Coordinates of C-alpha atoms and ligand atoms in Angstrom, one line a residue:
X1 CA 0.0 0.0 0.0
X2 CA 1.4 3.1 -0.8
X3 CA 1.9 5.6 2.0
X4 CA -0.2 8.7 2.8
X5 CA 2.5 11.4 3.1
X6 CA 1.6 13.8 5.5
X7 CA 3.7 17.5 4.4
X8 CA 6.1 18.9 7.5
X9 CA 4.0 21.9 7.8
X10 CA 0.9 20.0 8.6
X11 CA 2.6 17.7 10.9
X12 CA 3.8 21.3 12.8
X13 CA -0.1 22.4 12.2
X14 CA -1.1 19.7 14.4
X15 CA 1.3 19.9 16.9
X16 CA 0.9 23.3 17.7
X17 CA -3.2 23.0 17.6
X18 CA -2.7 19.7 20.0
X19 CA -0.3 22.0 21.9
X20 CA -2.1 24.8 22.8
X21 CA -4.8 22.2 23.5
X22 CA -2.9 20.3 26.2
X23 CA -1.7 23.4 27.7
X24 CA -5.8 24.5 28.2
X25 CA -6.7 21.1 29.3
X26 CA -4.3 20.7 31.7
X27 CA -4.7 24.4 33.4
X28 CA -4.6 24.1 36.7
X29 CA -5.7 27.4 37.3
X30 CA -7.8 28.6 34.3
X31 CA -8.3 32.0 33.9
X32 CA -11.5 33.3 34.4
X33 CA -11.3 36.2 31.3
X34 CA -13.8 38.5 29.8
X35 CA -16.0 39.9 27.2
X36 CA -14.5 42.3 25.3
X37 CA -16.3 45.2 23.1
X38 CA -16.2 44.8 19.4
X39 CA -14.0 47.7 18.7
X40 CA -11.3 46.8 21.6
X41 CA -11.4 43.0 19.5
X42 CA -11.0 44.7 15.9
X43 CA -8.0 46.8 17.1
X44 CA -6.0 43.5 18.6
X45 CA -7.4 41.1 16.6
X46 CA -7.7 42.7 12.9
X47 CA -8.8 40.7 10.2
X48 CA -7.8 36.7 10.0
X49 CA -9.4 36.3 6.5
X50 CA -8.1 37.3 3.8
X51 CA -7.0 35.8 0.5
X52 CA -3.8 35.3 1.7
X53 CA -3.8 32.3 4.9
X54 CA -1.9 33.6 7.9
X55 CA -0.5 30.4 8.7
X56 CA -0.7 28.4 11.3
X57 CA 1.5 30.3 14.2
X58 CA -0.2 33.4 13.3
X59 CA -3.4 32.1 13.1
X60 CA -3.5 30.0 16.8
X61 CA -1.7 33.0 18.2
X62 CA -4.5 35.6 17.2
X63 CA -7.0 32.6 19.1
X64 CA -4.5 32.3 21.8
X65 CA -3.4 35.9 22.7
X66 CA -6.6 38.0 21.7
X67 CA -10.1 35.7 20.6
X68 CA -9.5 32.8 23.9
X69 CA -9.2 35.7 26.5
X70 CA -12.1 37.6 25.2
X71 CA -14.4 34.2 26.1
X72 CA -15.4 33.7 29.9
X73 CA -14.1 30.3 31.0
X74 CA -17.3 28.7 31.9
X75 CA -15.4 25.6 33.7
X76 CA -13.7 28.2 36.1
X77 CA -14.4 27.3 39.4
X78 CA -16.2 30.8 39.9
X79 CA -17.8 31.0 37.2
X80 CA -21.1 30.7 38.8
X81 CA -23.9 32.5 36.7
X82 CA -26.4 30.8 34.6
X83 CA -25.2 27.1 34.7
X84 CA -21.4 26.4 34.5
X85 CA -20.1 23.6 32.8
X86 CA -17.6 21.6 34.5
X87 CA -16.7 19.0 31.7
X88 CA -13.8 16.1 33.1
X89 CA -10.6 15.8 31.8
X90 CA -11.8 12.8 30.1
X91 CA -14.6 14.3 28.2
X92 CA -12.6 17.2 27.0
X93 CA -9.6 14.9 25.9
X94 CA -11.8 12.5 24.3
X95 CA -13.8 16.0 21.9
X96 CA -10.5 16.0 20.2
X97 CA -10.6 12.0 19.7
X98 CA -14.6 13.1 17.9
X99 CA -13.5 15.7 16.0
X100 CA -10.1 13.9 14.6
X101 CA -12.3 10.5 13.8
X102 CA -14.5 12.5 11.3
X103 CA -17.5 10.2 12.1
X104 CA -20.8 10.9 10.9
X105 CA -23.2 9.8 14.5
X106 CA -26.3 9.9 12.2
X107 CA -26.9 6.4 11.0
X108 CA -26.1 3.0 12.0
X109 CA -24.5 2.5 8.7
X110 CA -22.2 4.9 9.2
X111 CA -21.3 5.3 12.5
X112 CA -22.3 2.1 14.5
X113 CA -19.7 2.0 16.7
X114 CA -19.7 5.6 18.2
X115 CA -24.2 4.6 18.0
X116 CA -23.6 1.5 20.0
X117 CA -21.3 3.6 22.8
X118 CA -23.6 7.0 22.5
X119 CA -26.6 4.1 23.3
X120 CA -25.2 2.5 26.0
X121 CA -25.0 6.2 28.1
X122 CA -28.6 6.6 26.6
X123 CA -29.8 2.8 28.2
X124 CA -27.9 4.0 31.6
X125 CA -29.8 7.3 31.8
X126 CA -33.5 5.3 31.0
X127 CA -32.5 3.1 33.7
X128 CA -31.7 5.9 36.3
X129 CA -34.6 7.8 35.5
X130 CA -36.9 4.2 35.4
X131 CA -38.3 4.6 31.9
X132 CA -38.7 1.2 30.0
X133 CA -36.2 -1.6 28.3
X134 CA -37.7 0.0 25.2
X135 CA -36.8 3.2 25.6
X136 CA -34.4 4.9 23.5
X137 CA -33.4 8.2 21.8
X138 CA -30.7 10.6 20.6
X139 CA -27.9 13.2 21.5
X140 CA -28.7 16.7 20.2
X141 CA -27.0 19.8 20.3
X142 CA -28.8 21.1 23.3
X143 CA -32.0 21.5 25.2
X144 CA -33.5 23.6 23.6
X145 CA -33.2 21.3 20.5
X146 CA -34.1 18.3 22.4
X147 CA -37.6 20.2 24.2
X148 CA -38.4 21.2 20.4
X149 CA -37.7 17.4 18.9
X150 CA -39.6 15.9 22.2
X151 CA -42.9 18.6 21.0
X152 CA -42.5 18.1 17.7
X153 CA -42.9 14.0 18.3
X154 CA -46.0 14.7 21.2
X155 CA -47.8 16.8 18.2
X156 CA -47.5 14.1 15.2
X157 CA -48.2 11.2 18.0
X158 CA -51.6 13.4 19.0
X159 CA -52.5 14.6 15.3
X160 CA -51.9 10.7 14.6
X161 CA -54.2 9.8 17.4
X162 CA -57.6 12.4 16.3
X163 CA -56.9 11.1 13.1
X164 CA -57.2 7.3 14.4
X165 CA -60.6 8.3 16.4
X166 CA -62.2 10.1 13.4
X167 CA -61.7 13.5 15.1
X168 CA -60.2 16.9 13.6
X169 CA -57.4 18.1 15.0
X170 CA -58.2 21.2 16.7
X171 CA -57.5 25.1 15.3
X172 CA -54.7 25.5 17.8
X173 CA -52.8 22.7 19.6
X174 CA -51.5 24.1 23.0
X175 CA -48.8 22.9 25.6
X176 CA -49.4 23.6 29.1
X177 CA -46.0 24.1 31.1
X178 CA -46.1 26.2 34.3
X179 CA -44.7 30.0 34.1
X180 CA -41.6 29.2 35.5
X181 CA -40.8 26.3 32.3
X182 CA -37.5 27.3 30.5
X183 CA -37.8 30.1 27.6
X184 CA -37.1 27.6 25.4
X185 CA -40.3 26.2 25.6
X186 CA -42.2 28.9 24.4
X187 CA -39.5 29.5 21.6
X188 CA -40.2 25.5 20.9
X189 CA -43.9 26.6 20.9
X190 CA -43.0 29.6 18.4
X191 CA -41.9 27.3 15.8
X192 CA -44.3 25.2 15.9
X193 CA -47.1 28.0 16.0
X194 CA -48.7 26.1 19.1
X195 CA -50.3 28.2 22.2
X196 CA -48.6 28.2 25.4
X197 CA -51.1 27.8 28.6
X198 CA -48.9 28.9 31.7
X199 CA -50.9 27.1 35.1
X200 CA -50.1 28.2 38.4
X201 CA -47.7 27.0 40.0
X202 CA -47.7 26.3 44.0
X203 CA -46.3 28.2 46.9
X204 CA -43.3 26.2 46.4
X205 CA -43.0 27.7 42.6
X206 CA -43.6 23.8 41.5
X207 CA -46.1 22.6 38.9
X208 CA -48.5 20.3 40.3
X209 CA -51.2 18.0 39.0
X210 CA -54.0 19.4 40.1
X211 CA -52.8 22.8 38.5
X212 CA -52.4 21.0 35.5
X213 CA -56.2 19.6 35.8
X214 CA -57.0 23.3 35.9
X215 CA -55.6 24.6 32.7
X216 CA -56.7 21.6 31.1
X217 CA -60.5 21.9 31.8
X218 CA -62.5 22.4 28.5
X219 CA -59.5 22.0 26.1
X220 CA -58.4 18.4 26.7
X221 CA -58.5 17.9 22.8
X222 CA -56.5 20.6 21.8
X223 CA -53.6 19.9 24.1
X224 CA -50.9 18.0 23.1
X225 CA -48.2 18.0 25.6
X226 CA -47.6 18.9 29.1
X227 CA -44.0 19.7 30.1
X228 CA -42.9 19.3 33.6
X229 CA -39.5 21.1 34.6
X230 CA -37.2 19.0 36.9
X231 CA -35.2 21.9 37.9
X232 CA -35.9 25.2 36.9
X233 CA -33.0 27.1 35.9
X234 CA -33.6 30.3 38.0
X235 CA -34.5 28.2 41.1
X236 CA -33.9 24.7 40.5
X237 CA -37.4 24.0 41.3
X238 CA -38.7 19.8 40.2
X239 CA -42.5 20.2 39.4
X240 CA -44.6 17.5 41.3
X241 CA -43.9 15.1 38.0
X242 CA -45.7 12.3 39.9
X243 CA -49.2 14.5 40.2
X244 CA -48.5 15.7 36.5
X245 CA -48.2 12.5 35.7
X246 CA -51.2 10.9 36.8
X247 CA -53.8 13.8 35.4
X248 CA -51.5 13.0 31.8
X249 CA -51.8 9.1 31.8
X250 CA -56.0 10.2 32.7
X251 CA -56.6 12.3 29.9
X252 CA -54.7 10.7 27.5
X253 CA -51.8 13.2 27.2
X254 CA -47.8 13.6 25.9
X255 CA -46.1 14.1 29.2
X256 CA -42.7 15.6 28.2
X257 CA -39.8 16.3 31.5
X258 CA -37.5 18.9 30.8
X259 CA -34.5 18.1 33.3
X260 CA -32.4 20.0 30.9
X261 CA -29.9 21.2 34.2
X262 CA -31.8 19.3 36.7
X263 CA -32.8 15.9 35.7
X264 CA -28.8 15.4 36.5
X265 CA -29.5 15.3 40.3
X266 CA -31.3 12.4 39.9
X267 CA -28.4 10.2 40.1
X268 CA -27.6 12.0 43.5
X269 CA -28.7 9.9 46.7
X270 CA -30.2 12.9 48.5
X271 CA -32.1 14.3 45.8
X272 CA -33.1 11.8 43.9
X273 CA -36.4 11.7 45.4
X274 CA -37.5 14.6 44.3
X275 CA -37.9 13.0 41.2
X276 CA -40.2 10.7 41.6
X277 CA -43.1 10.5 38.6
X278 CA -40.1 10.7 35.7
X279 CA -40.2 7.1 35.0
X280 CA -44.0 8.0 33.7
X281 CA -42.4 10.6 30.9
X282 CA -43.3 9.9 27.1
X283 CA -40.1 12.3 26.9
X284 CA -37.4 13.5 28.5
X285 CA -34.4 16.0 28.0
X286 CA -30.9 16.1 30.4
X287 CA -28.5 18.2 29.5
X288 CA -24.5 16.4 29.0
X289 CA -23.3 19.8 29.1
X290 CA -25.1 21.4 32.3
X291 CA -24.2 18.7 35.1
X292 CA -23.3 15.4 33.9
X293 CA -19.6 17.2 33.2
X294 CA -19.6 16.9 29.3
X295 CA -18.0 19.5 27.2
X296 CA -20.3 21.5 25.1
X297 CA -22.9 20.8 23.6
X298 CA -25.2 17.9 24.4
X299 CA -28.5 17.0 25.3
X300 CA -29.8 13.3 25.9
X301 CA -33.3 13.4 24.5
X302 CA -35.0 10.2 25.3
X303 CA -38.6 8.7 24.4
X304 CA -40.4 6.0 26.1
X305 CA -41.7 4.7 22.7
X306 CA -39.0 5.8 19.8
X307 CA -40.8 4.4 17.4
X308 CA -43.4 7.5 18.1
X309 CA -39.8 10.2 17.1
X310 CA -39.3 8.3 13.9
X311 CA -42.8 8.7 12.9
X312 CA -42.5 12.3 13.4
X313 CA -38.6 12.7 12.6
X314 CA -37.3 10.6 9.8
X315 CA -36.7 12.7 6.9
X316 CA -36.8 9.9 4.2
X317 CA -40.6 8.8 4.7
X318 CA -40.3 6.3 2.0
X319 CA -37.9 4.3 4.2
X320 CA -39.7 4.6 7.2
X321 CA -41.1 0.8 7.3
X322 CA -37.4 -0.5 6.8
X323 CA -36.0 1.9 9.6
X324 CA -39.1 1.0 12.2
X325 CA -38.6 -2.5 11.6
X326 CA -35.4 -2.9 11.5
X327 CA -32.7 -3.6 14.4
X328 CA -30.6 -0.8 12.8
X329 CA -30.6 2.5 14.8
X330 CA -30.6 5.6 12.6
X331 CA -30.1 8.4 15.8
X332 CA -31.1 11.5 12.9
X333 CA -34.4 9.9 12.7
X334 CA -35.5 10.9 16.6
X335 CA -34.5 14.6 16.1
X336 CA -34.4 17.6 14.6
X337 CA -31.3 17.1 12.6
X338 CA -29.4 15.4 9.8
X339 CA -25.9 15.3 9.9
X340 CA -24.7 14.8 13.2
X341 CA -21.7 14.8 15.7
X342 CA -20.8 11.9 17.9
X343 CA -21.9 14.1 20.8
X344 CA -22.4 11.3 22.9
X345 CA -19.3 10.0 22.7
X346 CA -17.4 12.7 24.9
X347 CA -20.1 11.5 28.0
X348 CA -19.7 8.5 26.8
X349 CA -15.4 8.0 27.3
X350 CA -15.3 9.8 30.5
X351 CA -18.1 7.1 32.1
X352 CA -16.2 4.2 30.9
X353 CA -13.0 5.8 32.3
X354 CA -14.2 7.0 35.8
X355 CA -17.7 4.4 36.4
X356 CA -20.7 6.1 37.3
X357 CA -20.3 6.4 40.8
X358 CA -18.4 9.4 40.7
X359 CA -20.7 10.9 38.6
X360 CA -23.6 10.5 41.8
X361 CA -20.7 11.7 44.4
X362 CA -19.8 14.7 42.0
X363 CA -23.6 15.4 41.7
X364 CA -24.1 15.3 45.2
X365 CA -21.2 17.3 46.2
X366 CA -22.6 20.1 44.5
X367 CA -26.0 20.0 46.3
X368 CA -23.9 19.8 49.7
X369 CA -22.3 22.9 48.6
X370 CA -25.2 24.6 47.5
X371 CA -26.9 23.6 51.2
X372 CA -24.2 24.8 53.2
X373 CA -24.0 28.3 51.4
X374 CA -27.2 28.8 51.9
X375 CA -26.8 27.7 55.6
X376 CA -24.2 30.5 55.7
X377 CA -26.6 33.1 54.2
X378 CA -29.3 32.4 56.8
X379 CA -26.2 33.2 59.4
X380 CA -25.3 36.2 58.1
X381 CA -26.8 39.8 59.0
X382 CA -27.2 42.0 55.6
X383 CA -27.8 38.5 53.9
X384 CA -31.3 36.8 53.5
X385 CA -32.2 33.8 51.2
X386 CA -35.3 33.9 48.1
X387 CA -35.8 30.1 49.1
X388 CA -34.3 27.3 50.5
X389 CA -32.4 25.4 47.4
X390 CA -33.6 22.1 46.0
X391 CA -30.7 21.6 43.9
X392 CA -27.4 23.4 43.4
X393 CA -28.8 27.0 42.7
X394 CA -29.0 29.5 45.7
X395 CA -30.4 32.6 45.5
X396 CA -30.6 35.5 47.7
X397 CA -30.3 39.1 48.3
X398 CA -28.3 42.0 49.7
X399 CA -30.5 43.8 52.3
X400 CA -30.7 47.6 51.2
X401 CA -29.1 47.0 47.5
X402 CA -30.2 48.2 44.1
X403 CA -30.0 46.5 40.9
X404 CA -27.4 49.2 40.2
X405 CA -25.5 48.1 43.4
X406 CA -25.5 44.5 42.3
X407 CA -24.3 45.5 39.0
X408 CA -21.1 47.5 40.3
X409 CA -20.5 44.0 42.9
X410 CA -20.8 41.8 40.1
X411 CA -18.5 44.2 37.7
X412 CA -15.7 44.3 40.4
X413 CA -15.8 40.7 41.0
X414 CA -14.8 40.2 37.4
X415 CA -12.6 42.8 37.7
X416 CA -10.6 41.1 39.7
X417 CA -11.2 38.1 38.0
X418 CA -12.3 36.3 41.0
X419 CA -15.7 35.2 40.2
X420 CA -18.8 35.6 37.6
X421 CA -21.8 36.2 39.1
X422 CA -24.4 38.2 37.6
X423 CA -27.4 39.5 39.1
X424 CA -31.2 37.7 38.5
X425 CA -34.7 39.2 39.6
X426 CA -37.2 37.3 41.2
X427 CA -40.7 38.6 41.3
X428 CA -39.2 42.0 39.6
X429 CA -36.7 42.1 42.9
X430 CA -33.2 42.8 42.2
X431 CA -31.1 39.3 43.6
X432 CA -28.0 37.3 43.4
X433 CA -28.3 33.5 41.9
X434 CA -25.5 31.7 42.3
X435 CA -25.8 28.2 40.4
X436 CA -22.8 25.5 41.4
X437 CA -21.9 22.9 39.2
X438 CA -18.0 21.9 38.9
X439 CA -16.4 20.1 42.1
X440 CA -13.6 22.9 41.9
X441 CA -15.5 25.7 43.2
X442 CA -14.3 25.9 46.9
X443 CA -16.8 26.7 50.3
X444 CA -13.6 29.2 50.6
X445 CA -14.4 30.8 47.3
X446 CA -17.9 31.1 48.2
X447 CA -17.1 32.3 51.3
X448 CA -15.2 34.9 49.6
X449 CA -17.9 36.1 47.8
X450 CA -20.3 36.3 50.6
X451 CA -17.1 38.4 52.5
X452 CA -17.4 41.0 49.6
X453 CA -20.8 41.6 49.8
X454 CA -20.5 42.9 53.5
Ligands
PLP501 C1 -30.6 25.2 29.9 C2 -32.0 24.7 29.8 C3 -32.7 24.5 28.6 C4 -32.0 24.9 27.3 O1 -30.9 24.0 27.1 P1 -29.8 24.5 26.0 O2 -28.9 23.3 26.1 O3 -29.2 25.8 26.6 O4 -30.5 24.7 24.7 C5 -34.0 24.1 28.7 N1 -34.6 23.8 29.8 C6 -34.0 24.0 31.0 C7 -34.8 23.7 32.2 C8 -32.7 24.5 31.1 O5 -32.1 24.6 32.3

């Protein structure tokens, strides 16, 4: 066989890329960085595209010295605003190993291998969250992806369904999710042009069945999913899934869980309870990238019945008999996508490498973290917690402060490059949210911050 000669310069391009990536990987302080206004980029960065390359050197060094330090490190230990990621040394190493293999994850044909490992992390999660032997379903990029491809599925399966019984499908289809579900439910509702119908939530902020009862009353035909949120990302808040569950199964409706951050916590021994009522989902949606410590982006859609997603998914309807019946598993076909990364695959490396009982104690450790800062804010005078934390998101406030006094904290604690935390409202009230995720953020970091707020 005649050998593939590979040119010095690429050989050097490679090296230096694998470098530079080594160096980031292993950091063992990473630096928190910052945003940097557009102007302030076009002066030290220029233009990098041209007709002329830059070469390799120049071309890592403009990432390395001006584009990388203008990006917030969302794996540094204080980065603590929306929800970190935290991916393992594992999962980042094995991204490189993905992107170099040039697989294409969207058919069985293609890519059985990296489909056969991205289902085994898929059969672990059904099993932790109690869903059926039958259960199956996809990566996607993220959760907002994975809520849209989960409605999308609950539509066809209840346009299928009127159709079965002889009865029209109504004018408008309609989701009910409570008012605290994630935005990207109603942007999921958007594209689809369905209605939203917000019901109450409890004095707890959860979602509960008998709420759900409520908004249903009178338009049982028209609805066609109901989400519950097991962990809202503003509070980390689990919706009473079990209640939900039970008025679904009775009237005959999708029941979809978005656990996009919180379904994670699950796996954790002291929270898993709260989670009781998932194993009843049609759907569900966790989020590799939030806390399962995978490196952007992932979301583990999963469906009770898959054969329900390749109805409504599979692009190629001539085929569909073939694909439904046969043992081959075609992961495009249960999402909104096409060509696809082995996204899984990342998730899947680090598991086999580290077992999943780390994952539960690295879960868990968070949620001890988030108690015992919010322990600490009930001690403190001038401190005063929004609600006692479910999961690993803590929110309170600053007696006496503005939103403008927030603003200047959270500006100087960048400044200093200490920690990101941005302010949040609740209720229209100016507060601080402080969402933990990675094992490296420190009770003497957070003590810190509480010390600067003083
Ligand atoms: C983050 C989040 C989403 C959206 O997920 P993306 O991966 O950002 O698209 C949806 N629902 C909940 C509850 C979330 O926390």
């Amino acid at each position: 066989m005649e050998m593939h000669a590979v040119s010095p310069e690429t050989e050097a391009l490679v090296d230096e890329v694998l470098r530079y990536a080594r160096e980031r990987m292993l950091f063992t302080a990473v630096p928190l960085d910052r945003p940097m206004p557009v102007a302030e980029l076009e002066r030290l960065a220029g233009a990098s595209v041209r007709r002329e390359g830059l070469g390799a050197r120049r071309a890592l060094g403009v990432f390395e010295h001006v584009l990388a330090p203008a990006c917030l490190s969302t794996d540094h230990p204080g980065y603590l605003s929306f929800i970190p990621s935290a991916p393992t040394k594992a999962a980042l190493a094995f991204d490189l190993v993905v992107s170099a293999s040039a697989i294409y994850g969207g058919s069985w044909m293609e890519g059985a291998g990296a489909v056969y490992a991205e289902n085994e992390v898929l059969r672990w999660l059904a099993d932790e969250f109690g869903l059926p032997r039958t259960a199956g379903g996809v990566f996607v990029q993220g959760g907002t992806i994975g809520n849209l491809s989960a409605l999308v599925t609950a539509r066809d399966e209840a346009r299928r369904r009127a159709h079965a019984q002889g009865r029209p499908s109504p004018e408008r289809w309609a989701v009910v999710c409570s008012a605290e579900a994630h935005s990207s439910i109603a942007s999921a509702a958007a594209v689809m042009d369905v209605d939203v119908v917000a019901a109450r939530v409890d004095d707890q902020g959860r979602l509960t069945g008998d709420a759900v009862a409520e908004a249903l009353a009178g338009r049982e035909a028209s609805v066609f999913a109901i989400v519950a949120t097991a962990g809202t990302t503003n509070f980390g808040i689990v919706d009473d899934i079990a209640t939900i569950a039970e008025v679904a199964d009775a009237a005959g409706i999708w029941l979809h869980v978005d656990g996009a951050y919180g379904l994670a916590a699950m796996l954790a021994p002291s929270t898993r309870h709260l989670f009781a009522g998932v194993e009843r989902a049609d759907s569900l949606i966790v989020d590799p990238h939030k806390w399962l410590f995978a490196p952007f982006d992932a979301c583990a859609l999963l469906y009770r019945r898959p054969a329900t997603a390749l109805a409504a998914h599979t692009q190629k309807a001539e085929y569909l008999d073939t694909l439904t019946e046969s043992a081959d598993w075609n992961p495009s076909d249960l999402g909104i996508q096409l060509t696809r990364r082995a996204r899984g695959l990342p998730l899947w490396f680090s598991l086999a490498v580290h077992g999943t009982d780390h994952y539960r104690l690295a879960i868990e450790d968070a949620v001890t973290k988030a108690r015992l800062l919010a322990a600490e804010i009930d001690r403190r005078p001038g401190l005063s917690l929004v609600r006692e934390p479910d999961l690993s998101v803590v929110v309170f406030r600053r007696d006496g402060w503005s939103q403008s006094d927030y603003e200047s904290w959270s500006d100087a604690l960048l400044d200093q490059q200490k920690a990101f935390v941005v302010p949040s409202s609740c209720a229209g009230e100016p507060v601080l949210r402080i969402a933990i995720i990675s094992p490296l953020t420190t009770i003497e970091l957070l003590w810190e911050i509480l010390d600067s707020l003083s």
